Structure formats: C-alpha cells, structure tokens
CSV table of C-alpha atoms and ligand atoms in Angstrom, one decimal:
chain,number,residue,atom,x,y,z
A,360,UNK,CA,71.9,95.9,94.7
A,361,UNK,CA,73.1,98.6,92.1
A,362,UNK,CA,70.6,101.1,93.8
A,363,UNK,CA,73.4,101.5,96.5
A,364,UNK,CA,75.7,102.9,93.7
A,365,UNK,CA,73.2,104.9,92.0
A,366,UNK,CA,72.3,106.5,95.4
A,367,UNK,CA,75.7,108.1,95.5
A,368,UNK,CA,75.1,111.6,94.3
A,369,UNK,CA,76.4,112.9,91.2
A,370,UNK,CA,78.3,115.5,93.3
A,371,UNK,CA,80.8,112.9,94.5
A,372,UNK,CA,82.0,111.8,90.8
A,373,UNK,CA,85.6,110.2,92.3
A,374,UNK,CA,83.7,108.2,95.0
A,375,UNK,CA,81.2,107.1,92.5
A,376,UNK,CA,83.7,106.1,90.1
A,377,UNK,CA,85.5,103.9,92.6
A,378,UNK,CA,82.5,102.4,94.1
A,379,UNK,CA,81.0,101.6,90.6
A,380,UNK,CA,84.1,99.9,89.4
A,381,UNK,CA,84.4,98.1,92.8
A,382,UNK,CA,80.7,97.0,92.3
A,383,UNK,CA,80.8,96.1,88.9
A,384,UNK,CA,83.8,93.7,89.1
A,385,UNK,CA,82.6,92.1,92.3
A,386,UNK,CA,78.9,91.7,91.4
A,387,UNK,CA,78.5,88.2,91.7
A,388,UNK,CA,80.3,87.8,94.9
A,389,UNK,CA,78.7,90.8,97.0
A,390,UNK,CA,76.4,90.3,99.6
A,391,UNK,CA,74.0,93.4,99.9
A,392,UNK,CA,74.5,94.2,103.6
A,393,UNK,CA,78.0,93.8,103.6
A,394,UNK,CA,78.4,96.0,100.4
A,395,UNK,CA,76.2,98.7,102.1
A,396,UNK,CA,78.7,98.4,105.0
A,397,UNK,CA,81.6,98.7,103.3
A,398,UNK,CA,80.6,101.6,101.1
A,399,UNK,CA,79.5,103.9,104.1
A,400,UNK,CA,82.4,105.5,105.7
A,401,UNK,CA,82.2,105.1,109.5
A,402,UNK,CA,83.0,108.7,110.5
A,403,UNK,CA,83.4,111.6,108.5
A,404,UNK,CA,85.1,114.6,110.5
A,405,UNK,CA,85.2,118.0,108.6
A,406,UNK,CA,86.9,121.1,110.7
A,407,UNK,CA,87.9,124.6,109.9
A,408,UNK,CA,91.4,125.5,109.9
A,409,UNK,CA,92.3,129.3,110.6
A,410,UNK,CA,95.8,130.2,110.3
A,411,UNK,CA,97.9,133.4,110.0
A,412,UNK,CA,99.3,134.4,106.5
A,413,UNK,CA,102.6,136.4,106.0
A,414,UNK,CA,100.6,139.5,106.0
A,415,UNK,CA,99.1,139.0,109.4
A,416,UNK,CA,95.7,138.0,107.8
A,417,UNK,CA,93.6,135.2,108.9
A,418,UNK,CA,93.1,132.7,106.4
A,419,UNK,CA,90.5,130.0,106.4
A,420,UNK,CA,90.5,126.2,104.9
A,421,UNK,CA,88.8,123.2,105.3
A,422,UNK,CA,90.3,119.9,107.0
A,423,UNK,CA,88.9,116.5,106.5
A,424,UNK,CA,89.4,113.0,107.9
A,425,UNK,CA,87.3,110.2,106.6
A,426,UNK,CA,87.8,107.2,108.8
A,427,UNK,CA,86.3,104.8,106.5
A,428,UNK,CA,86.6,101.2,108.3
A,429,UNK,CA,88.3,100.0,111.3
A,430,UNK,CA,87.3,96.4,110.6
A,431,UNK,CA,90.7,95.2,110.2
A,432,UNK,CA,92.6,97.6,112.7
A,433,UNK,CA,93.3,101.3,113.6
A,434,UNK,CA,92.3,103.7,110.8
A,435,UNK,CA,95.4,104.1,108.7
A,436,UNK,CA,96.1,106.7,105.6
A,437,UNK,CA,97.6,109.5,104.4
A,438,UNK,CA,96.9,113.2,104.7
A,439,UNK,CA,96.8,115.1,101.4
A,440,UNK,CA,97.1,119.0,101.3
A,441,UNK,CA,96.1,120.1,97.8
A,442,UNK,CA,94.0,122.8,96.4
A,443,UNK,CA,91.8,120.1,94.9
A,444,UNK,CA,90.9,118.5,98.1
A,445,UNK,CA,87.2,118.0,98.9
A,446,UNK,CA,84.9,115.6,100.5
A,447,UNK,CA,84.6,113.5,97.4
A,448,UNK,CA,88.0,113.1,97.0
A,449,UNK,CA,88.5,112.1,100.6
A,450,UNK,CA,85.8,109.6,100.4
A,451,UNK,CA,87.2,108.0,97.4
A,452,UNK,CA,90.8,107.8,98.8
A,453,UNK,CA,89.4,106.6,102.2
A,454,UNK,CA,87.5,103.9,100.4
A,455,UNK,CA,90.6,102.7,98.3
A,456,UNK,CA,92.9,103.0,101.2
A,457,UNK,CA,90.5,100.4,103.3
A,458,UNK,CA,90.9,98.0,100.6
A,459,UNK,CA,94.5,98.6,99.8
A,460,UNK,CA,95.4,98.2,103.4
A,461,UNK,CA,93.3,94.8,103.5
A,462,UNK,CA,95.6,93.5,101.0
A,463,UNK,CA,98.7,94.1,103.1
A,464,UNK,CA,97.9,91.6,105.7
A,465,UNK,CA,98.8,94.1,108.3
A,466,UNK,CA,96.4,95.0,111.1
A,467,UNK,CA,95.4,98.3,109.4
A,468,UNK,CA,91.9,100.1,108.6
A,469,UNK,CA,91.6,102.5,106.1
A,470,UNK,CA,91.3,106.4,106.4
A,471,UNK,CA,92.1,109.6,104.4
A,472,UNK,CA,92.2,113.1,105.2
A,473,UNK,CA,93.8,116.5,104.5
A,474,UNK,CA,92.9,119.9,103.5
A,475,UNK,CA,92.2,122.2,100.5
A,476,UNK,CA,95.5,124.3,101.6
A,477,UNK,CA,97.8,124.7,98.8
A,478,UNK,CA,101.5,124.3,100.4
A,479,UNK,CA,102.9,125.1,96.9
A,480,UNK,CA,102.9,129.0,97.0
A,481,UNK,CA,103.3,129.5,100.9
A,482,UNK,CA,106.4,130.1,102.9
A,483,UNK,CA,107.6,127.9,105.7
A,484,UNK,CA,106.4,130.0,108.1
A,485,UNK,CA,102.8,129.8,106.6
A,486,UNK,CA,102.9,126.1,106.3
A,487,UNK,CA,103.9,125.9,109.9
A,488,UNK,CA,101.0,128.1,111.1
A,489,UNK,CA,98.7,126.0,109.0
A,490,UNK,CA,99.9,122.8,110.4
A,491,UNK,CA,99.8,123.9,113.9
A,492,UNK,CA,96.2,125.1,113.6
A,493,UNK,CA,95.3,121.6,111.5
A,494,UNK,CA,96.5,119.5,114.3
A,495,UNK,CA,94.9,122.0,117.1
A,496,UNK,CA,91.5,121.1,115.5
A,497,UNK,CA,92.1,117.5,114.7
A,498,UNK,CA,94.7,116.1,117.1
A,499,UNK,CA,92.0,114.2,119.4
A,500,UNK,CA,91.1,111.8,116.5
A,501,UNK,CA,94.4,110.4,116.5
A,502,UNK,CA,96.3,107.9,118.3
A,503,UNK,CA,98.6,104.6,117.7
A,504,UNK,CA,95.5,102.4,118.4
A,505,UNK,CA,93.0,104.8,117.0
A,506,UNK,CA,94.0,106.5,113.8
A,507,UNK,CA,97.5,106.8,112.4
A,508,UNK,CA,97.9,109.4,109.6
A,509,UNK,CA,100.9,109.7,107.0
A,510,UNK,CA,101.8,111.7,104.0
A,511,UNK,CA,100.4,112.0,100.6
A,512,UNK,CA,100.3,114.9,98.1
A,513,UNK,CA,101.7,117.9,99.7
A,514,UNK,CA,102.6,116.5,102.8
A,515,UNK,CA,106.2,114.9,103.1
A,516,UNK,CA,108.7,114.1,105.8
A,517,UNK,CA,109.0,117.7,107.1
A,518,UNK,CA,105.3,118.2,107.2
A,519,UNK,CA,104.7,115.1,109.1
A,520,UNK,CA,107.7,116.0,111.7
A,521,UNK,CA,105.4,119.2,112.4
A,522,UNK,CA,102.3,117.3,112.8
A,523,UNK,CA,103.9,114.7,115.3
A,524,UNK,CA,105.4,117.4,117.2
A,525,UNK,CA,102.3,119.4,117.5
A,526,UNK,CA,100.3,116.3,118.3
A,527,UNK,CA,103.0,115.2,121.2
A,528,UNK,CA,102.8,118.8,122.5
A,529,UNK,CA,98.9,118.4,123.0
A,530,UNK,CA,99.0,114.7,124.3
A,531,UNK,CA,102.1,114.7,126.0
A,532,UNK,CA,102.9,111.1,124.7
A,533,UNK,CA,105.5,110.0,122.2
A,534,UNK,CA,103.6,107.4,120.9
A,535,UNK,CA,104.3,106.9,117.0
A,536,UNK,CA,100.9,108.4,116.3
A,537,UNK,CA,102.0,109.4,112.7
A,538,UNK,CA,104.0,107.3,110.1
A,539,UNK,CA,106.8,108.7,107.8
A,540,UNK,CA,108.3,110.4,110.3
A,541,UNK,CA,111.9,111.4,110.1
A,542,UNK,CA,114.2,108.3,111.3
A,543,UNK,CA,115.6,110.7,114.4
A,544,UNK,CA,111.7,111.0,115.5
A,545,UNK,CA,110.9,107.2,115.2
A,546,UNK,CA,110.6,106.8,111.6
A,547,UNK,CA,111.4,103.8,110.1
A,548,UNK,CA,114.2,103.4,107.6
A,549,UNK,CA,112.7,102.3,103.9
A,550,UNK,CA,109.5,104.2,104.3
A,551,UNK,CA,110.5,107.0,101.8
A,552,UNK,CA,111.5,104.2,99.2
A,553,UNK,CA,108.7,101.8,100.1
A,554,UNK,CA,105.9,102.8,97.8
A,555,UNK,CA,108.0,103.2,94.7
A,556,UNK,CA,110.2,100.0,95.5
A,557,UNK,CA,107.1,98.0,96.0
A,558,UNK,CA,105.7,98.9,92.8
A,559,UNK,CA,108.9,97.5,91.2
A,560,UNK,CA,109.0,94.4,93.1
A,561,UNK,CA,105.3,93.6,92.0
A,562,UNK,CA,106.0,94.5,88.6
A,563,UNK,CA,108.8,92.1,88.6
A,564,UNK,CA,106.5,89.1,89.8
A,565,UNK,CA,104.5,90.1,86.8
A,566,UNK,CA,107.1,89.9,84.4
A,567,UNK,CA,108.5,86.6,85.9
A,568,UNK,CA,105.2,85.1,85.1
A,569,UNK,CA,105.3,86.4,81.7
A,570,UNK,CA,108.7,84.7,81.5
A,571,UNK,CA,110.7,88.0,80.9
A,572,UNK,CA,112.4,90.6,83.1
A,573,UNK,CA,113.2,94.3,83.4
A,574,UNK,CA,116.5,94.1,81.7
A,575,UNK,CA,116.2,97.0,78.8
A,576,UNK,CA,112.8,97.4,79.0
A,577,UNK,CA,111.9,101.1,78.1
A,578,UNK,CA,110.2,102.6,81.0
A,579,UNK,CA,108.3,105.7,81.8
A,580,UNK,CA,107.3,107.3,85.1
A,581,UNK,CA,104.9,110.2,85.8
A,582,UNK,CA,105.5,112.1,88.9
A,583,UNK,CA,108.7,113.3,90.5
A,584,UNK,CA,107.6,113.0,94.2
A,585,UNK,CA,108.5,110.4,96.6
A,586,UNK,CA,106.8,107.6,94.6
A,587,UNK,CA,107.9,108.2,91.2
A,588,UNK,CA,111.4,109.0,92.1
A,589,UNK,CA,112.1,105.9,94.0
A,590,UNK,CA,110.0,103.7,91.5
A,591,UNK,CA,112.5,105.1,88.8
A,592,UNK,CA,115.7,104.6,90.9
A,593,UNK,CA,114.5,100.9,91.5
A,594,UNK,CA,113.5,100.2,88.2
A,595,UNK,CA,116.7,101.4,86.6
A,596,UNK,CA,118.8,99.4,89.4
A,597,UNK,CA,117.2,96.4,88.0
A,598,UNK,CA,118.3,97.1,84.4
A,599,UNK,CA,115.3,98.9,82.6
A,600,UNK,CA,115.9,102.0,80.9
A,601,UNK,CA,114.4,105.1,82.1
A,602,UNK,CA,113.2,106.7,78.7
A,603,UNK,CA,110.8,109.2,80.3
A,604,UNK,CA,109.9,111.0,83.6
A,605,UNK,CA,107.5,114.1,84.3
A,606,UNK,CA,106.6,116.8,87.0
A,607,UNK,CA,103.5,119.0,86.9
A,608,UNK,CA,105.3,121.2,84.2
A,609,UNK,CA,106.2,118.4,81.4
A,610,UNK,CA,108.9,115.7,81.0
A,611,UNK,CA,112.1,114.8,80.3
A,612,UNK,CA,112.8,112.3,77.6
A,613,UNK,CA,115.8,110.4,76.3
A,614,UNK,CA,115.5,107.0,74.6
A,615,UNK,CA,119.0,106.1,75.5
A,616,UNK,CA,118.1,106.5,79.3
A,617,UNK,CA,118.0,109.2,81.7
A,618,UNK,CA,120.3,109.6,84.7
A,619,UNK,CA,118.0,109.0,87.5
A,620,UNK,CA,120.6,109.4,90.4
A,621,UNK,CA,121.2,112.9,88.9
A,622,UNK,CA,117.6,113.9,88.6
A,623,UNK,CA,117.0,112.6,92.0
A,624,UNK,CA,119.9,114.6,93.5
A,625,UNK,CA,118.7,117.7,91.8
A,626,UNK,CA,115.2,117.2,92.8
A,627,UNK,CA,115.7,116.5,96.2
A,628,UNK,CA,118.7,118.6,97.2
A,629,UNK,CA,118.3,121.6,95.1
A,630,UNK,CA,114.4,121.3,94.8
A,631,UNK,CA,114.9,121.9,91.1
A,632,UNK,CA,111.9,121.3,88.5
A,633,UNK,CA,112.8,118.9,85.6
A,634,UNK,CA,112.8,121.8,83.1
A,635,UNK,CA,115.5,123.5,85.3
A,636,UNK,CA,117.3,120.1,85.6
A,637,UNK,CA,117.9,119.6,82.0
A,638,UNK,CA,116.0,122.1,79.3
A,639,UNK,CA,117.3,120.4,76.4
A,640,UNK,CA,115.7,117.1,77.0
A,641,UNK,CA,112.6,118.9,78.5
A,642,UNK,CA,108.9,119.0,76.7
A,643,UNK,CA,105.5,120.3,77.9
A,644,UNK,CA,102.9,117.9,77.7
A,645,UNK,CA,102.2,114.3,78.7
A,646,UNK,CA,105.1,111.9,79.4
A,647,UNK,CA,102.7,109.0,78.2
A,648,UNK,CA,103.5,110.3,74.4
A,649,UNK,CA,106.8,108.6,74.9
A,650,UNK,CA,106.8,105.1,73.8
A,651,UNK,CA,107.7,102.5,76.1
A,652,UNK,CA,107.1,99.0,77.2
A,653,UNK,CA,106.2,100.0,80.8
A,654,UNK,CA,104.2,103.0,82.1
A,655,UNK,CA,104.1,103.8,85.7
A,656,UNK,CA,101.9,106.5,86.6
A,657,UNK,CA,103.0,107.7,89.9
A,658,UNK,CA,101.5,111.2,90.1
A,659,UNK,CA,97.9,111.7,91.0
A,660,UNK,CA,94.1,110.4,89.9
A,661,UNK,CA,93.0,110.7,86.5
A,662,UNK,CA,96.2,111.5,84.7
A,663,UNK,CA,96.1,108.9,82.2
A,664,UNK,CA,93.3,109.2,79.9
A,665,UNK,CA,92.0,106.6,77.1
A,666,UNK,CA,93.7,108.4,74.5
A,667,UNK,CA,96.9,108.0,76.3
A,668,UNK,CA,96.3,104.4,76.8
A,669,UNK,CA,95.4,103.6,73.3
A,670,UNK,CA,98.7,105.3,72.1
A,671,UNK,CA,100.6,103.4,74.7
A,672,UNK,CA,99.3,100.1,73.5
A,673,UNK,CA,99.5,101.1,70.0
A,674,UNK,CA,103.3,101.6,70.6
A,675,UNK,CA,103.8,98.4,72.1
A,676,UNK,CA,103.4,99.2,76.1
A,677,UNK,CA,102.7,95.8,77.7
A,678,UNK,CA,102.2,96.8,81.3
A,679,UNK,CA,100.6,99.7,83.6
A,680,UNK,CA,101.2,99.3,87.3
A,681,UNK,CA,99.8,102.4,89.2
A,682,UNK,CA,102.2,104.1,91.8
A,683,UNK,CA,99.4,106.6,92.4
A,684,UNK,CA,95.7,105.9,93.4
A,685,UNK,CA,93.7,105.7,90.4
A,686,UNK,CA,95.8,107.7,88.0
A,687,UNK,CA,94.1,106.0,85.0
A,688,UNK,CA,90.7,107.6,84.3
A,689,UNK,CA,87.3,105.5,84.4
A,690,UNK,CA,87.3,105.6,80.4
A,691,UNK,CA,90.8,104.5,80.6
A,692,UNK,CA,90.0,101.5,82.8
A,693,UNK,CA,86.9,100.7,80.8
A,694,UNK,CA,89.1,100.2,77.4
A,695,UNK,CA,91.5,98.1,79.0
A,696,UNK,CA,89.8,95.0,78.4
A,697,UNK,CA,89.9,95.8,74.4
A,698,UNK,CA,93.6,96.4,74.8
A,699,UNK,CA,96.5,93.7,75.2
A,700,UNK,CA,98.0,95.6,78.3
A,701,UNK,CA,98.4,94.1,81.7
A,702,UNK,CA,97.0,96.5,84.4
A,703,UNK,CA,97.9,96.2,88.3
A,704,UNK,CA,95.9,98.8,89.9
A,705,UNK,CA,97.2,101.3,92.6
A,706,UNK,CA,95.5,99.5,95.4
A,707,UNK,CA,97.8,96.6,94.9
A,708,UNK,CA,100.5,98.2,93.4
A,709,UNK,CA,101.3,101.0,95.5
A,710,UNK,CA,100.3,99.3,98.9
A,711,UNK,CA,104.2,99.0,99.4
A,712,UNK,CA,104.0,102.5,101.2
A,713,UNK,CA,101.4,102.1,103.8
A,714,UNK,CA,102.6,98.6,104.4
A,715,UNK,CA,105.8,100.0,105.6
A,716,UNK,CA,104.0,102.6,107.4
A,717,UNK,CA,102.7,99.4,109.1
A,718,UNK,CA,106.1,98.2,109.9
A,719,UNK,CA,106.8,101.8,111.5
A,720,UNK,CA,103.7,101.4,113.6
A,721,UNK,CA,105.3,98.0,114.6
A,722,UNK,CA,108.8,99.4,115.4
A,723,UNK,CA,107.3,102.3,117.5
A,724,UNK,CA,105.2,100.0,119.4
A,725,UNK,CA,108.3,97.9,120.4
A,726,UNK,CA,110.3,100.9,120.8
A,727,UNK,CA,112.8,99.2,118.4
A,728,UNK,CA,114.9,100.4,115.5
A,729,UNK,CA,114.6,98.0,112.6
A,730,UNK,CA,117.3,97.9,109.7
A,731,UNK,CA,116.9,98.9,106.2
A,732,UNK,CA,117.3,95.6,105.0
A,733,UNK,CA,115.0,93.9,107.4
A,734,UNK,CA,112.2,96.6,106.1
A,735,UNK,CA,113.4,96.0,102.5
A,736,UNK,CA,113.0,91.9,103.1
A,737,UNK,CA,109.6,92.5,104.6
A,738,UNK,CA,108.6,94.8,102.0
A,739,UNK,CA,109.3,92.2,99.1
A,740,UNK,CA,107.6,89.4,101.2
A,741,UNK,CA,104.4,91.4,101.4
A,742,UNK,CA,104.5,92.6,97.7
A,743,UNK,CA,105.1,89.0,96.7
A,744,UNK,CA,102.2,87.9,98.8
A,745,UNK,CA,99.9,90.5,97.3
A,746,UNK,CA,100.7,89.5,93.9
A,747,UNK,CA,100.5,85.8,94.8
A,748,UNK,CA,96.9,86.4,96.3
A,749,UNK,CA,95.6,88.7,93.6
A,750,UNK,CA,96.7,86.7,90.8
A,751,UNK,CA,95.3,83.2,92.3
A,752,UNK,CA,92.2,85.0,93.1
A,753,UNK,CA,91.8,86.1,89.2
A,754,UNK,CA,92.4,82.5,88.1
A,755,UNK,CA,89.7,81.4,90.6
A,756,UNK,CA,87.3,84.0,89.1
A,757,UNK,CA,88.1,83.0,85.6
A,758,UNK,CA,89.7,85.9,84.5
A,759,UNK,CA,93.5,85.4,84.8
A,760,UNK,CA,95.5,88.6,85.3
A,761,UNK,CA,92.4,90.7,85.8
A,762,UNK,CA,94.3,92.2,88.6
A,763,UNK,CA,91.3,94.9,89.5
A,764,UNK,CA,89.0,91.6,90.2
A,765,UNK,CA,91.7,89.7,91.8
A,766,UNK,CA,92.4,92.7,94.3
A,767,UNK,CA,89.0,93.7,94.9
A,768,UNK,CA,87.9,90.2,95.5
A,769,UNK,CA,91.0,89.3,98.1
A,770,UNK,CA,90.4,92.7,100.0
A,771,UNK,CA,86.7,92.1,100.1
A,772,UNK,CA,86.9,88.5,101.7
A,773,UNK,CA,89.4,89.7,104.2
A,774,UNK,CA,86.8,92.4,105.4
A,775,UNK,CA,83.8,90.3,104.9
A,776,UNK,CA,85.4,87.7,107.2
A,777,UNK,CA,85.3,90.3,110.0
A,778,UNK,CA,81.8,91.5,109.2
A,779,UNK,CA,80.6,88.0,109.5
A,780,UNK,CA,82.4,87.4,113.0
A,781,UNK,CA,80.6,90.5,114.2
A,782,UNK,CA,77.4,89.8,113.2
A,783,UNK,CA,74.9,90.1,116.1
A,784,UNK,CA,73.3,86.7,117.0
B,883,LIG,N1,99.2,107.9,101.3
B,883,LIG,C1,100.0,106.6,101.1
B,883,LIG,C2,98.9,106.0,100.5
B,883,LIG,O1,98.1,106.4,99.6
B,883,LIG,C3,100.3,106.1,102.3
B,883,LIG,C4,99.6,106.0,103.4
B,883,LIG,C5,100.1,105.6,105.0
B,883,LIG,O2,101.5,105.3,104.9
B,883,LIG,O3,99.5,105.6,105.9
B,883,LIG,O4,98.8,104.5,100.8
C-alpha cells in the first residue's frame, strides 16, 4: 500500500509529508481502496485571476480550490492569500481539512483554496480589485450546500465580507455561502474567537487528565493573527502566564507575563506590529527560544523545527498543541517519540474554528441569530468530544495519548463508514 504514498511526486512535499504521516500512523488499519479514495482530491480547480493594480497595470495571479472530499457534507475550508500558495500547499491543507472536519461530528466535507496573491503590500483598492476578480472566476464553485469557503492566512473578516458581497451580486442570493462573515452580514458571534478558544478548551482537557491546570503555567504563543491572539487571551483568562508571543518580525517576552488585552487592542485596533507595541521587550528570532511549560504554535506550517522542539523539551516544556495547520516540521514530529512532550496535532486542536463555521452555516440555514454564550458552549462541547474520542482511540490503539494516531483513526473511521455505505453492490 506504501506505493500510494511513493507515487506522490517529490514536487508536492507538503502533501507527501501529510499523506505519509497519515499512512505511517494508520498502516495496520488501512484498506488500500479506501486510502486511495481518501488521498485523491475529488476535484481540483485552478484559475487565472487578473486584476488592476494602483498604476492601472493588469496583474495576474493563480487561484485554487481543492475540493478534497464531500463524503461527510458540502466542501468546507478556508481560502489563503499568501505568496507561498501553490497546488502542493492547497492539496495538503485540503487533505488535513477533510480529517479535521470529520472530527467535529458536523456534516462538513473538506476543501481548501486561495491564491499566490500577497495582500501584505497592497492597497485596499488593489485587494478589492483582486477579490472581485477572484470571485468572478470562482463563484460557480461555491454555494451553501455545495462548497462553503472561509478565511485563513491573509483572509480575514473584511475580505470575507467582500467575497460574500460579490458572490451575492452574481447569484442574487443571500444564502450564507461564506463563513467568518461580519455579524451584520449573517456571521455568527464567536467565530473570530473560536479557533483560539477551542485550542485552549482542548488543552484544558489534557491538563485535567494530567491532574493539573493552567494556573501559573508559562505559555508561549506564536502568531499574532486571529488564532494566536484569541488563544493567548483565553489562556491568560484561565490563569496561565503568557511569557512570549510572536509576529512575523520577532517576539515579545516577559517572564512576569505579557498584557494580552493591551497587545490585542494595539494589534487589532491600531494595526501595530509587536515591535511597535513594546520595543523594549521585543527580540528578533524565534519565540520558541523562550522557556515555557506549554507551547502553542499558531502561525503557519513548518515554523517549529526539531531544534526548537529539543530545546523546548530540555527547558521543561510539557505540551505542544497546534493552533496552526502543521506548524511542526516533519523532523520535529518524528522526534516527538524520543521526548517527554504531549502533542495535540492541529487537526484536532484547531478544529474549533471550522466547527463554529459549521454553526454559522446552521444559523444561516435557519435564518436565526445565535448568542455568543450558546456558540461558546457548543464549541466547548465539540472540543470535549474531540478530545474524548481521540484519547479513547489512542488507548484502543495501545498508544495512550498518541493524539496523532487517535485523531487520524477517528477521522478515518468516520469517513470509511461512508465509503462502505456507498459501495456499489
Ligand atoms: N481556515 C480555518 C481552518 O484551517 C477555518 C476553515 C473554516 O472555517 O471553514 O480550519
């Protein structure tokens, strides 16, 4: 069966790494036909996006939507706008999304999309032009029962608002095709917080099993986007000390604890970088050099290397829980077994975001408005269930607390059930 992994070309290193990790953790339980079906995306869309820049010159980017699996529901997953986006990255993220969405128990298939467009150095008008054209080229792929995109790196609430608007212009329907919308456009309360809060909820279940809690635990968070800021906010609310947090330029560090409310306000409302917020506490380099008890990588893939991991473990770090999608390099994941560190992979730990997107879809379908409290409670239930199931699976598989195995197993079984039901007889 390994030939199915070997067949993935080396020009797709991210997808190959995700697929081989899945394969090696699940080998004894896999059926060849099902693995083949699971690895192959159902549909891959690649399209050209022409847009007008500030000088009146036409620029061209590539748009992607990998509709990986509709076994469990309509395609669901974010759109990423970043210069690193390519087909390999989209295939890897769509595959992971399929497994992640399966863990939520919600009727969601898996997809991912985006473009190699870099919004960081663009004007608002340029971003608007780009998004208009992106939706012109892709709108027919999307619909509330077909494929429901959301945000990801480079795509926040403002971008989603534009996409939903252009989509509505073309279809004439206000139908909740996008999630992560502003509240006034049908967005659900709690979606912005969901991924970060969900990460902390699952972390608390693990700590509970280890007969401890967050009180006075030293925590580092990488990434100052939607996920990192909300994870940091929640972890401090629960009694931990935020000793480090990073953005693209470097990190802030304080053994006594950083003031997350202040940082969040400056980041979100004044759009300041961490260096601009507090130059004295700022260093260049990796936040994973800061000694801590718990590390929460919430920025992007492959940001935490085996060297970081060794150092973290030596300095007493006991848990790594992923807010981002595959922030640990493959080498780092491979050495985990030598180290005394609990590891909760992103497909389980950051599933809160897409889970609350699922609640936003329910809210839109019912033409209802859910309260923040109801959404947050539901999020807590979903994260508790994910934790319970992946832990139990790890016990059944004789690898207690091996959450990679546990998560892959639970997701695979859920999807396999559908494959078996849909077998032609
Ligand atoms: N991009 C997020 C993720 O990786 C959210 C996807 C969604 O809400 O559809 O899970």
